[in-house]
Amino acid sequence: MHNHDVDEELDVVVVGAGFAGLYMLHKMREIGVSARAFEAGSGVGGTWYWNRYPGARCDVESIDYTYSFSEELQRDWRWSERYPAQPEILRYLNFVADKFDLRRDIKFETRVESAIFDDEANRWVVTTDQGDVVRAQFCVMATGCLSTPKRPGLDGAQVFQGATYHTGQWPHEGVDFTGSRVGIIGTGSSAIQSIPQIATQASHLTVFQRTPNFSIPAHNGPIDHEREQWSDSHFTEFRELARQSGFGSSNMLNPQMLFDATPEEREAEFERRWQIGGVAFLGSFIDLLFNEQANEIAADFVRAKIRATVHDPEVAAALTPTDHPFGSKRLCVDIDYFETYNRPNVTLVDLKKTPIVEFTRAGIRTTDNDHELDAIVFATGFDAMTGALLSIDIRGREGISLRDRWADGPRTYLGLMVAGFPNLLTITGPGSPSVLSNMVISIEQHVDWLAACFTHMRENGFDRIEPTADSEETWGQHVNEIANLTLFPRANSWYVGANIPGKPRVFMPYVGGVAVYRQRCDEIVASGYEGFELTPSEAVVSP
Ligand code: NA7
């Protein structure tokens, strides 16, 4: 690569302009390094730019799902609801981009195709589908954990003559389903949020379910002004609570073990949490994700709620999850999900009993029926955590490709860096708490960690940082060992890549919680970047 082919020389190139990319740009400016982001969308927002399906909403509460780096920002922005809906989050991220004047460093409608490390020059060379070629000392992947939409095992849909949509690539102008016969495939979080909304529009909605899921009512409503005021007047304390928690939000975990409570106390605690709503239900007792028997008792409580809500016992039974421990797949948070099956215009098709045979011109053929449809919604999920990274041709030292390196599953040190790929950073990468936490908290922690690392390197004359193969191996074992202490690996979830045929089964996120993880990262810094190799400038600059 000759310099004259290069459009720009940067300190940092950032891939993506969602929560991670935006904060990355801001932070880099703050420490005085040059950075530019490339973003495939025409606007900022990442996940919240693409996932515009009806009912799209965050399952972390609004006041927690915000940046904590600026107290002024917190005070300048008011949320309207307890759980933020997609349009409001997107407005928030646009507000952030404007407030901190970030757009001038983002090139939109530009997808990064390759990132190749030039070992001699110690530079990443990044190319895009718009013909850009930039060189940067650091390449930061702010590409998101759930950003590569998939329709696994559902080929042949092009035969269908009606409209098709994927929840993760929803048309910006919205879709009017009024009077239409709509089919939706999947019953994950995206489906569980959109089914009640689509059902109010469609003349008929047919839900094609392969595996039922646990879901907790959101009990959404207007924002609690008292709590909001408290979080404003106790900014530092409020933010510290989240940083020192397991999942990265200010929700309280009950430290009691389930079997230390009487059956009446358990029922009362479950009911109390059910009435509060949301994922905090998982915090009813401390051992729900560790103790199979305790988990089963929580699962039974939720199953009884499903039976009590859904009028038709056969439909209720089909909607009741029995194949995975409660919470071992991402817990869904809904608004009127189970209630929707009581509507006369909603039908549940249990694909376990009557699988899809094929798509036809007029709809979907299952083993027992031809379902005629005007539109099909694929709520079939994403190639999670590694999909976006591996869709880019990333090559490290000696030309090794990340796709080859990760052929048996992702391997990282702290979910931040990969051996053999110097100065390449993966924000909320596999091996970090990421999707098992409030993403905003985890993103900020990674960006802050990297900013401190860059500063340390500059001040000490280092040009290159790379984890050792040993530290990567040890971290991988640790991530795996603690996952195996929990019930998480029991589920065929996207946490283990089970939703993508042929994907190696590896439990990808770090289950230790954000507080423990943060402490480990800080200790590593305090010990002089233990497990990393830092190389001084003269050792890497070519003569
Ligand atoms: P998920 O949670 O991966 O859900 C995808 C759903 O699609 C799930 O119910 C799948 O059933 C179903 N699916 C996938 N492929 C098929 C085929 N071939 N046939 C039938 N059904 C299929 O994705 P979401 O978008 O809902 O949520 C992703 C995350 O985003 C969520 O956890 C939140 O964190 C936000 P399966 O369970 O595999 O049998």
XYZ file of C-alpha atoms and ligand atoms in Angstrom:
582
model
C 0.000 0.000 0.000
C 1.534 3.302 -1.095
C 0.715 6.472 0.719
C -0.663 8.172 -2.379
C -3.491 5.607 -2.467
C -4.584 6.653 0.985
C -7.301 9.252 1.498
C -6.610 9.987 5.116
C -4.116 9.288 7.902
C -5.735 8.995 11.315
C -4.900 8.021 14.828
C -8.109 6.018 15.129
C -10.587 4.652 12.631
C -13.941 3.686 14.131
C -16.356 1.270 12.498
C -19.962 2.105 13.379
C -21.840 5.112 14.738
C -24.180 3.628 17.304
C -23.857 4.104 21.058
C -20.250 2.835 20.927
C -19.018 4.692 17.856
C -20.483 8.007 18.990
C -18.914 7.901 22.422
C -15.640 6.711 20.911
C -15.487 9.794 18.668
C -16.293 12.090 21.550
C -13.717 10.514 23.834
C -10.970 10.568 21.223
C -11.507 14.276 20.691
C -11.306 14.776 24.423
C -7.866 13.143 24.589
C -6.725 14.927 21.453
C -6.416 12.135 18.913
C -7.810 12.218 15.395
C -10.664 9.837 14.691
C -13.181 9.180 11.949
C -16.086 6.764 11.891
C -17.603 4.916 8.971
C -21.273 4.040 9.268
C -23.337 1.886 6.904
C -26.604 3.655 7.770
C -27.546 7.122 6.600
C -27.739 8.315 10.195
C -26.397 7.621 13.652
C -27.983 5.076 16.000
C -26.737 1.592 15.092
C -29.193 -0.930 16.526
C -31.733 1.853 16.989
C -31.284 3.053 13.437
C -32.065 -0.354 11.914
C -34.575 -1.964 14.283
C -37.646 0.133 13.515
C -40.193 -2.670 13.709
C -43.506 -1.890 15.409
C -43.131 -2.050 19.179
C -39.307 -1.868 19.158
C -38.302 -0.819 22.626
C -35.370 -1.235 24.959
C -35.742 -3.684 27.851
C -33.438 -1.588 30.033
C -35.200 1.349 31.669
C -34.756 4.798 30.127
C -32.905 6.423 32.986
C -30.371 3.595 32.999
C -30.080 3.336 29.218
C -28.217 6.606 28.765
C -24.650 7.757 28.630
C -23.167 8.556 32.010
C -20.118 10.472 30.782
C -21.780 13.860 30.990
C -23.934 15.120 33.820
C -24.993 18.009 31.625
C -26.216 15.594 28.968
C -28.262 13.732 31.547
C -29.902 16.978 32.664
C -30.496 18.187 29.112
C -32.433 15.122 28.043
C -35.858 14.053 29.341
C -37.355 10.634 28.643
C -41.091 10.287 28.314
C -41.560 6.629 29.236
C -40.202 4.110 31.708
C -38.911 1.937 28.843
C -37.687 3.921 25.851
C -39.233 3.168 22.464
C -36.966 2.986 19.413
C -37.929 6.415 17.969
C -37.124 8.114 21.268
C -33.737 6.364 21.616
C -32.914 7.347 18.052
C -33.845 10.960 18.855
C -31.597 10.762 21.917
C -28.639 9.539 19.879
C -29.214 12.259 17.290
C -29.355 14.766 20.132
C -26.016 13.461 21.420
C -24.475 13.619 17.931
C -25.602 17.250 17.599
C -24.723 18.331 21.112
C -21.158 17.080 20.782
C -20.898 17.945 17.083
C -19.966 14.377 16.150
C -21.370 14.176 12.614
C -18.433 16.002 11.041
C -16.269 12.973 11.828
C -18.685 10.344 10.502
C -18.960 9.188 6.920
C -22.450 7.756 6.438
C -23.772 5.230 3.917
C -20.347 3.680 3.902
C -19.693 0.089 4.846
C -16.226 -1.024 5.872
C -15.152 -4.007 3.799
C -11.666 -4.745 5.030
C -9.188 -3.854 7.732
C -5.680 -5.073 6.980
C -2.754 -4.597 9.333
C 0.425 -3.273 7.752
C 2.981 -4.750 10.096
C 5.958 -2.706 8.928
C 4.235 0.633 9.160
C 2.232 -0.380 12.228
C -0.924 0.923 10.614
C -4.396 -0.465 9.925
C -5.481 0.053 6.344
C -9.248 0.223 6.168
C -11.233 0.143 2.938
C -14.913 0.788 2.340
C -17.542 -0.014 -0.268
C -17.396 3.652 -1.315
C -13.747 3.354 -2.289
C -12.277 5.027 0.804
C -8.847 3.926 1.948
C -7.683 5.231 5.308
C -4.708 4.406 7.457
C -4.854 4.562 11.201
C -2.774 3.474 14.135
C -5.818 1.986 15.852
C -8.857 0.307 14.395
C -11.877 0.235 16.676
C -14.750 -2.089 15.904
C -17.874 -0.439 17.300
C -19.949 -2.787 15.189
C -22.548 -3.948 17.713
C -23.486 -7.364 19.046
C -26.802 -7.788 17.258
C -26.279 -6.102 13.919
C -26.087 -8.851 11.324
C -29.696 -9.929 10.611
C -30.236 -13.593 9.703
C -32.984 -15.828 8.391
C -31.372 -19.126 9.373
C -32.722 -22.224 7.669
C -35.406 -20.269 5.822
C -34.218 -20.224 2.248
C -36.637 -20.043 -0.617
C -38.689 -17.118 0.687
C -38.242 -15.324 -2.644
C -40.921 -17.631 -4.094
C -43.447 -15.786 -1.945
C -45.163 -13.042 -3.968
C -46.110 -10.828 -1.028
C -43.955 -8.429 0.946
C -41.223 -9.675 3.291
C -39.494 -7.840 6.115
C -36.793 -8.557 8.682
C -37.292 -6.842 12.035
C -33.638 -5.774 12.008
C -33.921 -4.088 8.576
C -37.271 -2.398 8.887
C -38.290 0.167 6.238
C -37.778 3.715 7.471
C -41.147 4.851 6.216
C -42.852 2.178 8.353
C -45.272 -0.495 7.165
C -49.049 -0.242 7.256
C -50.467 -3.737 7.803
C -54.073 -2.537 7.924
C -56.316 -5.175 6.396
C -53.405 -7.533 5.622
C -52.921 -11.184 6.446
C -49.531 -11.169 8.111
C -47.294 -14.072 9.110
C -44.440 -13.648 11.559
C -41.676 -16.215 12.001
C -39.973 -16.317 15.390
C -40.879 -15.669 19.011
C -37.726 -14.002 20.324
C -37.633 -10.522 21.786
C -38.242 -8.748 18.459
C -41.309 -10.879 17.708
C -42.642 -10.630 21.246
C -42.502 -6.840 20.987
C -43.953 -6.575 17.508
C -46.692 -9.254 17.626
C -49.078 -7.224 19.861
C -48.599 -4.149 17.639
C -49.014 -5.935 14.314
C -52.084 -7.754 15.671
C -53.904 -4.455 16.191
C -53.456 -3.592 12.490
C -53.514 -6.828 10.550
C -56.772 -8.441 9.509
C -55.144 -11.671 10.647
C -51.781 -12.442 12.225
C -50.310 -15.945 12.128
C -47.392 -16.515 14.484
C -45.013 -19.303 13.439
C -43.325 -20.416 16.641
C -40.513 -22.921 16.866
C -39.564 -22.434 20.534
C -41.657 -20.626 23.159
C -39.918 -18.016 25.277
C -40.220 -16.667 28.788
C -41.416 -13.087 28.927
C -42.103 -10.678 31.768
C -44.560 -7.801 31.456
C -42.890 -4.398 31.140
C -45.673 -2.513 32.931
C -44.528 0.400 30.885
C -45.854 3.859 31.602
C -44.763 7.456 31.864
C -41.342 8.044 33.374
C -41.263 8.100 37.158
C -40.405 11.763 37.798
C -39.409 11.119 41.371
C -36.826 8.535 40.333
C -35.652 10.769 37.556
C -35.168 13.667 39.967
C -33.302 11.412 42.356
C -30.969 10.259 39.582
C -30.311 13.905 38.685
C -29.631 15.046 42.222
C -27.520 11.952 43.004
C -25.799 11.713 39.637
C -22.527 10.206 40.852
C -24.132 7.795 43.288
C -26.753 6.709 40.742
C -24.156 6.008 38.053
C -21.852 4.227 40.488
C -24.700 1.914 41.506
C -24.949 0.735 37.904
C -21.184 0.359 37.478
C -20.937 -1.699 40.641
C -23.857 -3.968 39.749
C -24.086 -7.308 37.973
C -26.046 -6.298 34.902
C -25.172 -2.612 34.743
C -28.328 -0.905 35.853
C -29.555 0.469 39.137
C -32.070 -2.376 39.643
C -31.734 -4.155 42.940
C -30.817 -7.821 43.269
C -32.295 -9.686 46.240
C -29.255 -11.243 47.986
C -31.400 -14.067 49.405
C -31.177 -17.678 48.169
C -34.517 -19.041 47.030
C -34.574 -22.010 49.419
C -33.852 -19.696 52.374
C -37.312 -18.250 51.817
C -40.569 -20.049 52.654
C -42.851 -20.955 49.731
C -45.127 -18.054 50.757
C -42.211 -15.595 50.818
C -41.041 -16.805 47.414
C -44.465 -16.397 45.902
C -44.751 -12.924 47.418
C -41.343 -11.860 46.055
C -42.102 -13.240 42.580
C -45.496 -11.542 42.565
C -43.983 -8.257 43.752
C -41.364 -8.351 40.997
C -43.939 -9.441 38.413
C -46.023 -6.395 39.299
C -42.955 -4.127 38.995
C -42.204 -5.784 35.650
C -39.127 -6.170 33.485
C -35.873 -8.103 33.698
C -35.493 -7.226 37.400
C -37.657 -10.308 37.893
C -34.466 -12.335 37.410
C -33.129 -10.665 40.565
C -35.945 -12.106 42.724
C -33.418 -14.470 44.311
C -29.671 -14.544 43.912
C -29.428 -18.170 42.801
C -31.973 -18.318 39.987
C -29.293 -18.623 37.321
C -27.141 -21.062 39.330
C -29.451 -23.512 41.020
C -31.553 -25.695 38.762
C -34.241 -26.361 41.381
C -34.533 -22.689 42.300
C -34.721 -21.839 38.618
C -37.505 -24.360 38.058
C -39.591 -22.744 40.799
C -39.250 -19.325 39.140
C -40.035 -20.911 35.767
C -43.182 -22.497 37.208
C -44.356 -19.130 38.509
C -44.057 -17.637 35.019
C -45.649 -20.692 33.386
C -48.641 -20.316 35.710
C -48.933 -16.662 34.623
C -49.025 -17.747 30.979
C -51.800 -20.275 31.725
C -53.737 -17.644 33.659
C -53.464 -15.136 30.808
C -54.082 -17.200 27.674
C -57.707 -18.376 27.483
C -57.254 -21.372 25.164
C -55.437 -24.083 27.200
C -53.950 -25.658 24.081
C -52.487 -22.334 22.929
C -51.274 -21.618 26.475
C -49.506 -24.993 26.559
C -47.828 -24.320 23.213
C -46.648 -20.921 24.478
C -45.152 -22.387 27.653
C -41.366 -22.821 27.585
C -40.056 -26.123 28.903
C -36.843 -26.722 26.962
C -34.471 -24.263 28.681
C -33.931 -22.890 32.182
C -35.691 -19.632 32.974
C -33.472 -16.670 31.982
C -30.885 -18.840 30.221
C -32.051 -17.282 26.950
C -32.333 -13.529 26.884
C -35.442 -12.818 28.964
C -38.086 -10.984 26.968
C -39.990 -7.997 28.291
C -43.380 -7.450 26.716
C -46.443 -5.305 26.528
C -49.545 -7.530 26.229
C -47.721 -10.369 24.489
C -49.578 -13.355 25.952
C -52.865 -11.365 26.015
C -52.571 -10.969 22.233
C -53.286 -14.684 21.732
C -56.811 -14.075 23.083
C -57.593 -11.910 20.058
C -59.792 -13.566 17.441
C -57.465 -12.418 14.626
C -54.334 -14.133 15.988
C -53.372 -17.769 15.358
C -50.396 -19.616 16.779
C -48.754 -22.255 14.608
C -46.582 -24.614 16.634
C -43.732 -25.495 14.272
C -42.575 -28.262 16.606
C -45.767 -30.115 15.701
C -46.264 -28.849 12.172
C -42.939 -27.636 10.704
C -42.579 -25.339 7.717
C -42.287 -27.338 4.518
C -41.745 -24.450 2.100
C -42.639 -20.950 1.081
C -45.253 -20.815 -1.637
C -46.323 -17.977 -3.929
C -49.238 -17.335 -1.592
C -47.698 -17.907 1.805
C -46.202 -20.630 3.984
C -46.871 -24.347 3.722
C -46.597 -26.296 6.949
C -47.017 -30.060 7.201
C -50.731 -29.671 7.885
C -51.813 -26.452 6.191
C -51.326 -23.794 3.510
C -51.236 -20.434 5.282
C -52.181 -17.698 2.825
C -50.483 -14.420 3.624
C -50.020 -10.907 2.232
C -46.803 -10.247 4.155
C -44.191 -12.211 6.087
C -42.139 -10.754 8.924
C -38.890 -12.506 9.731
C -38.214 -11.974 13.429
C -35.486 -14.570 13.152
C -32.639 -12.814 14.918
C -29.001 -12.096 14.270
C -25.593 -13.661 13.866
C -24.847 -12.361 17.347
C -21.586 -11.036 18.749
C -19.261 -12.258 16.005
C -21.410 -11.733 12.885
C -20.552 -8.079 12.284
C -16.844 -8.579 13.008
C -16.529 -11.563 10.700
C -18.440 -9.892 7.890
C -15.419 -7.590 7.520
C -12.207 -9.007 6.069
C -9.938 -8.413 9.071
C -6.304 -9.438 8.785
C -3.688 -9.077 11.461
C 0.028 -9.749 11.608
C 1.416 -12.026 8.902
C -1.877 -11.794 7.051
C -3.809 -14.039 9.447
C -7.516 -13.521 9.022
C -9.876 -13.180 11.955
C -12.238 -15.601 10.218
C -9.525 -18.277 10.354
C -8.431 -17.340 13.861
C -12.006 -17.702 15.086
C -12.955 -20.755 13.038
C -13.555 -22.682 16.289
C -15.208 -19.744 18.032
C -14.132 -16.280 19.158
C -11.002 -15.909 21.296
C -10.150 -12.602 22.894
C -8.415 -11.097 25.884
C -11.096 -9.364 27.999
C -13.350 -9.159 24.938
C -11.235 -6.154 23.993
C -8.371 -7.408 21.869
C -7.221 -10.432 19.896
C -3.719 -11.954 19.845
C -2.128 -11.420 16.445
C -4.189 -8.291 15.782
C -2.251 -5.381 17.305
C -4.100 -2.120 17.977
C -7.432 -3.651 16.947
C -10.150 -3.120 19.516
C -13.510 -4.790 19.768
C -15.987 -2.714 21.777
C -18.181 -5.085 23.836
C -16.533 -7.970 22.040
C -17.110 -11.653 22.857
C -15.531 -12.418 26.231
C -16.818 -9.195 27.824
C -20.137 -8.694 29.686
C -21.679 -6.984 26.622
C -25.123 -8.460 25.940
C -25.465 -9.676 29.531
C -25.426 -6.085 30.699
C -26.811 -2.652 30.084
C -24.905 -2.092 26.845
C -24.381 1.612 27.464
C -22.496 1.016 30.707
C -20.335 -1.657 29.084
C -19.645 0.474 26.024
C -18.549 3.423 28.143
C -16.281 1.237 30.224
C -14.559 -0.147 27.123
C -14.157 3.260 25.501
C -12.794 4.782 28.721
C -10.411 1.868 29.124
C -9.125 2.341 25.595
C -8.756 6.083 26.028
C -6.649 5.500 29.136
C -4.627 2.897 27.247
C -3.949 5.266 24.309
C -2.873 7.983 26.720
C -0.578 5.590 28.565
C 0.969 4.486 25.291
C 1.578 7.997 24.061
C 3.064 9.131 27.334
C 5.402 6.152 27.474
C 6.415 5.994 23.842
C 4.557 2.803 22.972
C 3.113 2.403 19.515
C 1.634 -1.026 19.649
C -0.428 -3.086 22.058
C -1.381 -6.709 21.639
C -2.482 -9.405 24.056
C -0.234 -12.420 24.455
C -1.550 -15.751 23.241
C -1.287 -17.024 26.835
C -3.402 -14.279 28.342
C -6.013 -14.804 25.654
C -6.079 -18.527 26.362
C -6.370 -18.015 30.129
C -9.145 -15.443 29.742
C -11.056 -17.731 27.387
C -10.868 -20.558 29.915
C -12.042 -18.239 32.673
C -15.026 -17.012 30.609
C -15.939 -20.599 29.909
C -15.457 -21.846 33.460
C -17.675 -19.233 35.043
C -20.321 -19.661 32.351
C -20.372 -23.351 33.260
C -21.150 -22.468 36.871
C -24.432 -21.034 35.613
C -27.429 -22.410 33.761
C -26.787 -20.162 30.726
C -24.950 -22.731 28.574
C -27.899 -25.147 28.880
C -29.988 -23.185 26.398
C -29.677 -23.321 22.631
C -29.418 -19.556 22.542
C -27.651 -16.998 20.420
C -25.312 -16.557 23.415
C -23.756 -19.852 22.319
C -24.296 -19.317 18.599
C -26.907 -22.108 18.484
C -29.229 -20.045 16.286
C -26.816 -20.071 13.347
C -26.340 -23.492 11.734
C -22.669 -24.503 11.756
C -21.566 -21.766 14.173
C -19.169 -23.178 16.793
C -20.856 -23.606 20.155
C -19.022 -21.275 22.527
C -20.606 -19.298 25.335
C -19.598 -15.813 24.181
C -20.442 -13.197 26.825
C -18.697 -12.899 30.190
C -21.142 -13.816 32.973
C -19.141 -12.446 35.909
C -21.018 -9.145 35.899
C -19.952 -5.628 35.069
C -18.519 -4.775 38.506
C -16.187 -7.781 38.683
C -15.191 -7.320 35.063
C -14.434 -3.619 35.527
C -12.306 -4.428 38.558
C -10.325 -7.011 36.575
C -9.738 -4.554 33.730
C -8.594 -1.888 36.216
C -6.244 -4.319 37.972
C -4.687 -5.207 34.634
C -4.032 -1.528 33.960
C -2.661 -0.980 37.481
C -0.225 -3.850 37.020
C 1.204 -2.254 33.876
C -1.112 -3.927 31.332
C -0.591 -7.486 32.490
C -1.189 -9.945 29.669
C -0.537 -7.356 26.963
C 2.653 -6.708 25.070
C 3.402 -3.030 24.609
C 6.014 -2.213 22.005
C 7.956 1.049 21.895
C 7.929 3.221 18.791
C 11.482 2.505 17.639
C 10.815 -1.244 17.661
C 7.956 -1.012 15.173
C 8.771 1.937 12.924
C 10.309 0.745 9.702
C 13.690 2.320 8.854
P -33.830 -14.127 18.645
O -33.957 -13.946 20.090
O -32.634 -14.855 18.124
O -35.157 -14.831 18.146
C -35.263 -15.371 16.852
C -36.530 -16.166 16.760
O -36.647 -16.660 15.429
C -36.550 -17.372 17.696
O -37.837 -17.523 18.199
C -36.183 -18.505 16.743
O -36.657 -19.744 17.149
C -36.859 -18.058 15.489
N -36.302 -18.701 14.299
C -35.056 -18.559 13.786
N -34.909 -19.332 12.706
C -36.071 -19.996 12.548
C -36.524 -20.959 11.605
N -35.745 -21.389 10.629
N -37.781 -21.428 11.739
C -38.569 -20.980 12.728
N -38.207 -20.084 13.649
C -36.960 -19.590 13.557
O -33.831 -12.719 17.870
P -34.606 -11.382 18.244
O -34.402 -10.430 17.124
O -35.981 -11.655 18.672
O -33.857 -10.856 19.511
C -32.466 -10.661 19.522
C -32.080 -9.841 20.688
O -32.301 -8.473 20.374
C -32.874 -10.027 21.942
O -32.469 -11.078 22.702
C -32.700 -8.709 22.651
O -31.465 -8.693 23.313
C -32.661 -7.743 21.542
P -35.714 -20.762 18.036
O -35.723 -20.196 19.411
O -34.344 -20.704 17.400
O -36.352 -22.078 17.926
